Amino acid sequence: MGRSLKKGPYVDLKLLKKVQKQTESGSSEPIKTWARACTIIPDFINSTFLVHNGKDFKKVTVTENMVGHKLGEFSVTRKPALHGSHKK
Amino acid sequence: MARIQGVDIPPNKRVEISLTYIYGIGFKTALDVCNEAGIDPAIKARDLSDDEVSRLSSIIESNCVVEGQLRRVIQQNIGRLKDIACYRGLRHRRGLPVRGQNTRNNSRTRKGPKRLVAKKKK
């Protein structure tokens, strides 16, 4: 089920503040974050995040197409299942 | 025989049914189209006059995305997901179910026929 329109998209406030501070100062250092549930809004375009996947931080550079998705969608939490000998 | 939107030739069925042979038109849309054209959905498709056919055709053209165009739109949407490498896109790339279904068993529609693994000899 979708989220009620009345509430608007869920955006992590602390993260939003950080992004705004960065766009003001013009730096493009990746922002480390655990806020996987945070919706990507147009303000985030061109900023880089390090999104936690439970183990590591995955680098996500936001492009225009990503708006409306959540940050977590770009940081895979599962290890692919490999069978047999996949070494070498 | 009527041709609507290129290839589709719906035959001896009621108009409401034969319209659903067009990709992108289901029963609901077919009824809506009939209503808008002022055509009784219960008559057979072969009894449509040329004028009625062209009326249906123009309504479908202006209101619905169908056939090749619809397929293209769907492919574009999937392409976008693959492009931005989000979770859904990755599932599309790997040919696995996209909407969180279990993959321990089944999921054969997405995964295709079974690929058997040779049993190890003792």
Tab-separated table of C-alpha atoms in Angstrom:
chain	number	residue	atom	x	y	z
A	1	MET	CA	0.000	0.000	0.000
A	2	GLY	CA	1.230	3.478	-0.812
A	3	ARG	CA	1.852	6.243	1.630
A	4	SER	CA	-0.879	8.792	2.286
A	5	LEU	CA	-0.466	11.833	0.043
A	6	LYS	CA	-1.384	14.080	2.924
A	7	LYS	CA	1.902	13.326	4.610
A	8	GLY	CA	4.048	13.842	1.539
A	9	PRO	CA	7.183	11.824	0.903
A	10	TYR	CA	9.201	10.588	3.843
A	11	VAL	CA	12.478	12.448	3.963
A	12	ASP	CA	14.989	12.054	6.735
A	13	LEU	CA	15.210	15.570	8.164
A	14	LYS	CA	18.779	15.324	9.380
A	15	LEU	CA	19.870	14.041	6.009
A	16	LEU	CA	18.002	16.803	4.198
A	17	LYS	CA	19.723	19.409	6.368
A	18	LYS	CA	23.098	17.908	5.583
A	19	VAL	CA	22.387	17.954	1.864
A	20	GLN	CA	21.249	21.563	2.003
A	21	LYS	CA	24.354	22.566	3.938
A	22	GLN	CA	26.462	20.861	1.311
A	23	THR	CA	24.777	22.489	-1.650
A	24	GLU	CA	25.303	25.852	0.029
A	25	SER	CA	28.969	25.256	0.634
A	26	GLY	CA	29.348	23.587	-2.750
A	27	SER	CA	31.261	20.565	-1.525
A	28	SER	CA	30.424	17.172	-2.942
A	29	GLU	CA	31.784	14.882	-0.303
A	30	PRO	CA	29.748	11.699	0.087
A	31	ILE	CA	27.312	11.722	2.988
A	32	LYS	CA	27.391	8.627	5.131
A	33	THR	CA	23.875	7.589	6.057
A	34	TRP	CA	21.772	4.836	7.518
A	35	ALA	CA	18.529	6.418	6.309
A	36	ARG	CA	17.655	3.786	3.722
A	37	ALA	CA	13.957	4.575	4.007
A	38	CYS	CA	14.470	8.181	2.982
A	39	THR	CA	12.814	9.122	-0.310
A	40	ILE	CA	15.057	10.741	-2.877
A	41	ILE	CA	13.761	14.221	-3.610
A	42	PRO	CA	14.888	16.574	-6.387
A	43	ASP	CA	17.144	18.437	-3.932
A	44	PHE	CA	19.348	15.359	-3.724
A	45	ILE	CA	20.276	15.308	-7.404
A	46	ASN	CA	24.027	15.208	-7.977
A	47	SER	CA	24.884	14.595	-4.340
A	48	THR	CA	26.604	11.413	-3.333
A	49	PHE	CA	25.633	9.177	-0.451
A	50	LEU	CA	27.198	6.262	1.274
A	51	VAL	CA	24.164	4.151	2.067
A	52	HIS	CA	24.499	1.499	4.745
A	53	ASN	CA	23.433	-1.992	3.734
A	54	GLY	CA	23.862	-3.614	7.130
A	55	LYS	CA	27.537	-4.227	6.594
A	56	ASP	CA	29.169	-1.720	4.312
A	57	PHE	CA	28.375	1.663	2.902
A	58	LYS	CA	27.544	1.618	-0.781
A	59	LYS	CA	28.239	4.657	-2.869
A	60	VAL	CA	25.135	6.094	-4.518
A	61	THR	CA	25.294	9.100	-6.808
A	62	VAL	CA	21.810	10.453	-7.275
A	63	THR	CA	20.664	11.176	-10.806
A	64	GLU	CA	17.442	12.682	-12.033
A	65	ASN	CA	15.889	9.301	-12.786
A	66	MET	CA	16.215	8.193	-9.181
A	67	VAL	CA	13.824	10.769	-7.776
A	68	GLY	CA	10.920	9.099	-5.997
A	69	HIS	CA	12.843	5.973	-5.104
A	70	LYS	CA	14.256	5.324	-1.653
A	71	LEU	CA	17.935	5.417	-0.883
A	72	GLY	CA	17.872	1.800	0.257
A	73	GLU	CA	16.846	0.588	-3.183
A	74	PHE	CA	20.327	1.377	-4.414
A	75	SER	CA	22.263	-0.416	-1.733
A	76	VAL	CA	21.752	-4.171	-1.939
A	77	THR	CA	21.490	-5.928	1.402
A	78	ARG	CA	21.802	-9.484	0.171
A	79	LYS	CA	24.750	-11.500	-0.906
A	80	PRO	CA	24.043	-13.232	-4.223
A	81	ALA	CA	23.575	-17.000	-3.902
A	82	LEU	CA	26.379	-18.812	-5.682
A	83	HIS	CA	26.384	-22.557	-6.214
A	84	GLY	CA	29.184	-24.913	-7.054
A	85	SER	CA	32.693	-23.700	-7.617
A	86	HIS	CA	32.636	-20.025	-8.288
A	87	LYS	CA	36.180	-19.518	-7.060
A	88	LYS	CA	39.251	-18.885	-9.187
B	1	MET	CA	-13.735	-8.308	-40.535
B	2	ALA	CA	-12.627	-5.168	-38.858
B	3	ARG	CA	-9.123	-3.902	-38.394
B	4	ILE	CA	-8.578	-1.631	-35.459
B	5	GLN	CA	-5.182	-0.274	-34.585
B	6	GLY	CA	-3.238	-2.142	-37.240
B	7	VAL	CA	-3.020	-5.854	-36.798
B	8	ASP	CA	-6.059	-6.727	-34.745
B	9	ILE	CA	-8.923	-8.498	-36.454
B	10	PRO	CA	-11.442	-9.540	-33.800
B	11	PRO	CA	-13.926	-12.000	-35.368
B	12	ASN	CA	-17.306	-13.505	-34.455
B	13	LYS	CA	-17.432	-12.234	-30.920
B	14	ARG	CA	-19.333	-9.523	-29.155
B	15	VAL	CA	-17.713	-6.121	-29.626
B	16	GLU	CA	-16.888	-5.820	-25.940
B	17	ILE	CA	-14.954	-9.085	-26.125
B	18	SER	CA	-13.330	-8.674	-29.483
B	19	LEU	CA	-11.898	-5.298	-28.496
B	20	THR	CA	-10.017	-7.005	-25.682
B	21	TYR	CA	-7.960	-8.831	-28.314
B	22	ILE	CA	-6.110	-5.555	-28.713
B	23	TYR	CA	-3.032	-5.450	-26.471
B	24	GLY	CA	-3.686	-2.832	-23.810
B	25	ILE	CA	-7.476	-3.043	-23.853
B	26	GLY	CA	-9.239	-5.080	-21.217
B	27	PHE	CA	-12.903	-5.663	-20.638
B	28	LYS	CA	-13.397	-2.429	-18.711
B	29	THR	CA	-11.725	-0.261	-21.333
B	30	ALA	CA	-13.617	-2.076	-24.098
B	31	LEU	CA	-16.942	-1.248	-22.432
B	32	ASP	CA	-15.911	2.371	-21.914
B	33	VAL	CA	-14.932	2.681	-25.560
B	34	CYS	CA	-18.251	1.178	-26.702
B	35	ASN	CA	-20.174	3.545	-24.480
B	36	GLU	CA	-18.326	6.562	-25.747
B	37	ALA	CA	-18.875	5.496	-29.345
B	38	GLY	CA	-22.553	4.893	-28.653
B	39	ILE	CA	-22.312	1.290	-29.821
B	40	ASP	CA	-24.171	-1.576	-28.167
B	41	PRO	CA	-21.387	-3.761	-26.725
B	42	ALA	CA	-23.516	-6.864	-27.195
B	43	ILE	CA	-23.576	-6.894	-31.000
B	44	LYS	CA	-21.109	-9.059	-32.871
B	45	ALA	CA	-17.973	-7.480	-34.247
B	46	ARG	CA	-18.773	-8.578	-37.800
B	47	ASP	CA	-22.022	-6.587	-37.691
B	48	LEU	CA	-20.188	-3.320	-37.164
B	49	SER	CA	-20.486	-0.871	-39.996
B	50	ASP	CA	-17.371	0.769	-41.395
B	51	ASP	CA	-18.399	4.010	-39.799
B	52	GLU	CA	-18.691	2.378	-36.374
B	53	VAL	CA	-15.328	0.716	-36.756
B	54	SER	CA	-13.635	3.988	-37.549
B	55	ARG	CA	-15.377	5.619	-34.602
B	56	LEU	CA	-14.094	2.918	-32.247
B	57	SER	CA	-10.697	3.190	-33.807
B	58	SER	CA	-10.411	6.923	-33.351
B	59	ILE	CA	-11.597	6.768	-29.743
B	60	ILE	CA	-9.023	4.112	-28.938
B	61	GLU	CA	-6.343	6.080	-30.667
B	62	SER	CA	-7.033	9.257	-28.745
B	63	ASN	CA	-7.630	7.717	-25.308
B	64	CYS	CA	-5.530	4.599	-24.981
B	65	VAL	CA	-1.940	3.582	-25.384
B	66	VAL	CA	-2.074	0.229	-27.133
B	67	GLU	CA	-0.061	-2.405	-28.978
B	68	GLY	CA	3.468	-1.501	-30.039
B	69	GLN	CA	3.403	1.841	-28.342
B	70	LEU	CA	2.338	0.315	-25.026
B	71	ARG	CA	4.983	-2.378	-25.297
B	72	ARG	CA	7.556	0.314	-25.886
B	73	VAL	CA	6.405	2.275	-22.835
B	74	ILE	CA	6.671	-0.829	-20.674
B	75	GLN	CA	10.124	-1.634	-21.985
B	76	GLN	CA	11.189	1.945	-21.339
B	77	ASN	CA	10.033	1.759	-17.742
B	78	ILE	CA	11.933	-1.465	-17.206
B	79	GLY	CA	14.935	0.023	-18.958
B	80	ARG	CA	14.853	2.955	-16.590
B	81	LEU	CA	14.873	0.659	-13.567
B	82	LYS	CA	17.821	-1.263	-14.989
B	83	ASP	CA	19.579	1.955	-15.785
B	84	ILE	CA	19.515	3.420	-12.299
B	85	ALA	CA	20.494	0.059	-10.801
B	86	CYS	CA	17.860	0.041	-8.094
B	87	TYR	CA	16.748	-3.211	-6.524
B	88	ARG	CA	13.891	-3.739	-8.972
B	89	GLY	CA	16.229	-3.053	-11.875
B	90	LEU	CA	18.717	-5.623	-10.626
B	91	ARG	CA	15.966	-8.237	-10.365
B	92	HIS	CA	14.923	-7.501	-13.940
B	93	ARG	CA	18.510	-7.851	-15.098
B	94	ARG	CA	18.941	-11.193	-13.415
B	95	GLY	CA	15.575	-12.502	-14.599
B	96	LEU	CA	14.322	-13.100	-11.082
B	97	PRO	CA	10.936	-12.140	-9.625
B	98	VAL	CA	10.773	-8.419	-8.972
B	99	ARG	CA	8.070	-8.121	-6.347
B	100	GLY	CA	9.582	-9.904	-3.405
B	101	GLN	CA	8.353	-13.428	-4.114
B	102	ASN	CA	10.199	-16.368	-2.658
B	103	THR	CA	12.744	-17.945	-4.954
B	104	ARG	CA	13.640	-21.032	-2.979
B	105	ASN	CA	11.119	-22.997	-5.039
B	106	ASN	CA	9.037	-22.195	-8.046
B	107	SER	CA	9.337	-18.744	-9.688
B	108	ARG	CA	9.675	-20.748	-12.889
B	109	THR	CA	7.885	-18.151	-14.965
B	110	ARG	CA	10.695	-15.705	-14.371
B	111	LYS	CA	13.564	-18.136	-14.049
B	112	GLY	CA	12.652	-20.236	-17.075
B	113	PRO	CA	12.967	-24.005	-17.306
B	114	LYS	CA	14.925	-25.841	-14.655
B	115	ARG	CA	18.654	-26.018	-15.094
B	116	LEU	CA	19.629	-29.339	-13.585
B	117	VAL	CA	22.868	-29.637	-11.711
B	118	ALA	CA	24.759	-32.902	-12.177
B	119	LYS	CA	24.621	-34.983	-9.015
B	120	LYS	CA	27.964	-35.636	-7.411
B	121	LYS	CA	29.105	-39.255	-7.552
B	122	LYS	CA	30.110	-40.904	-4.307
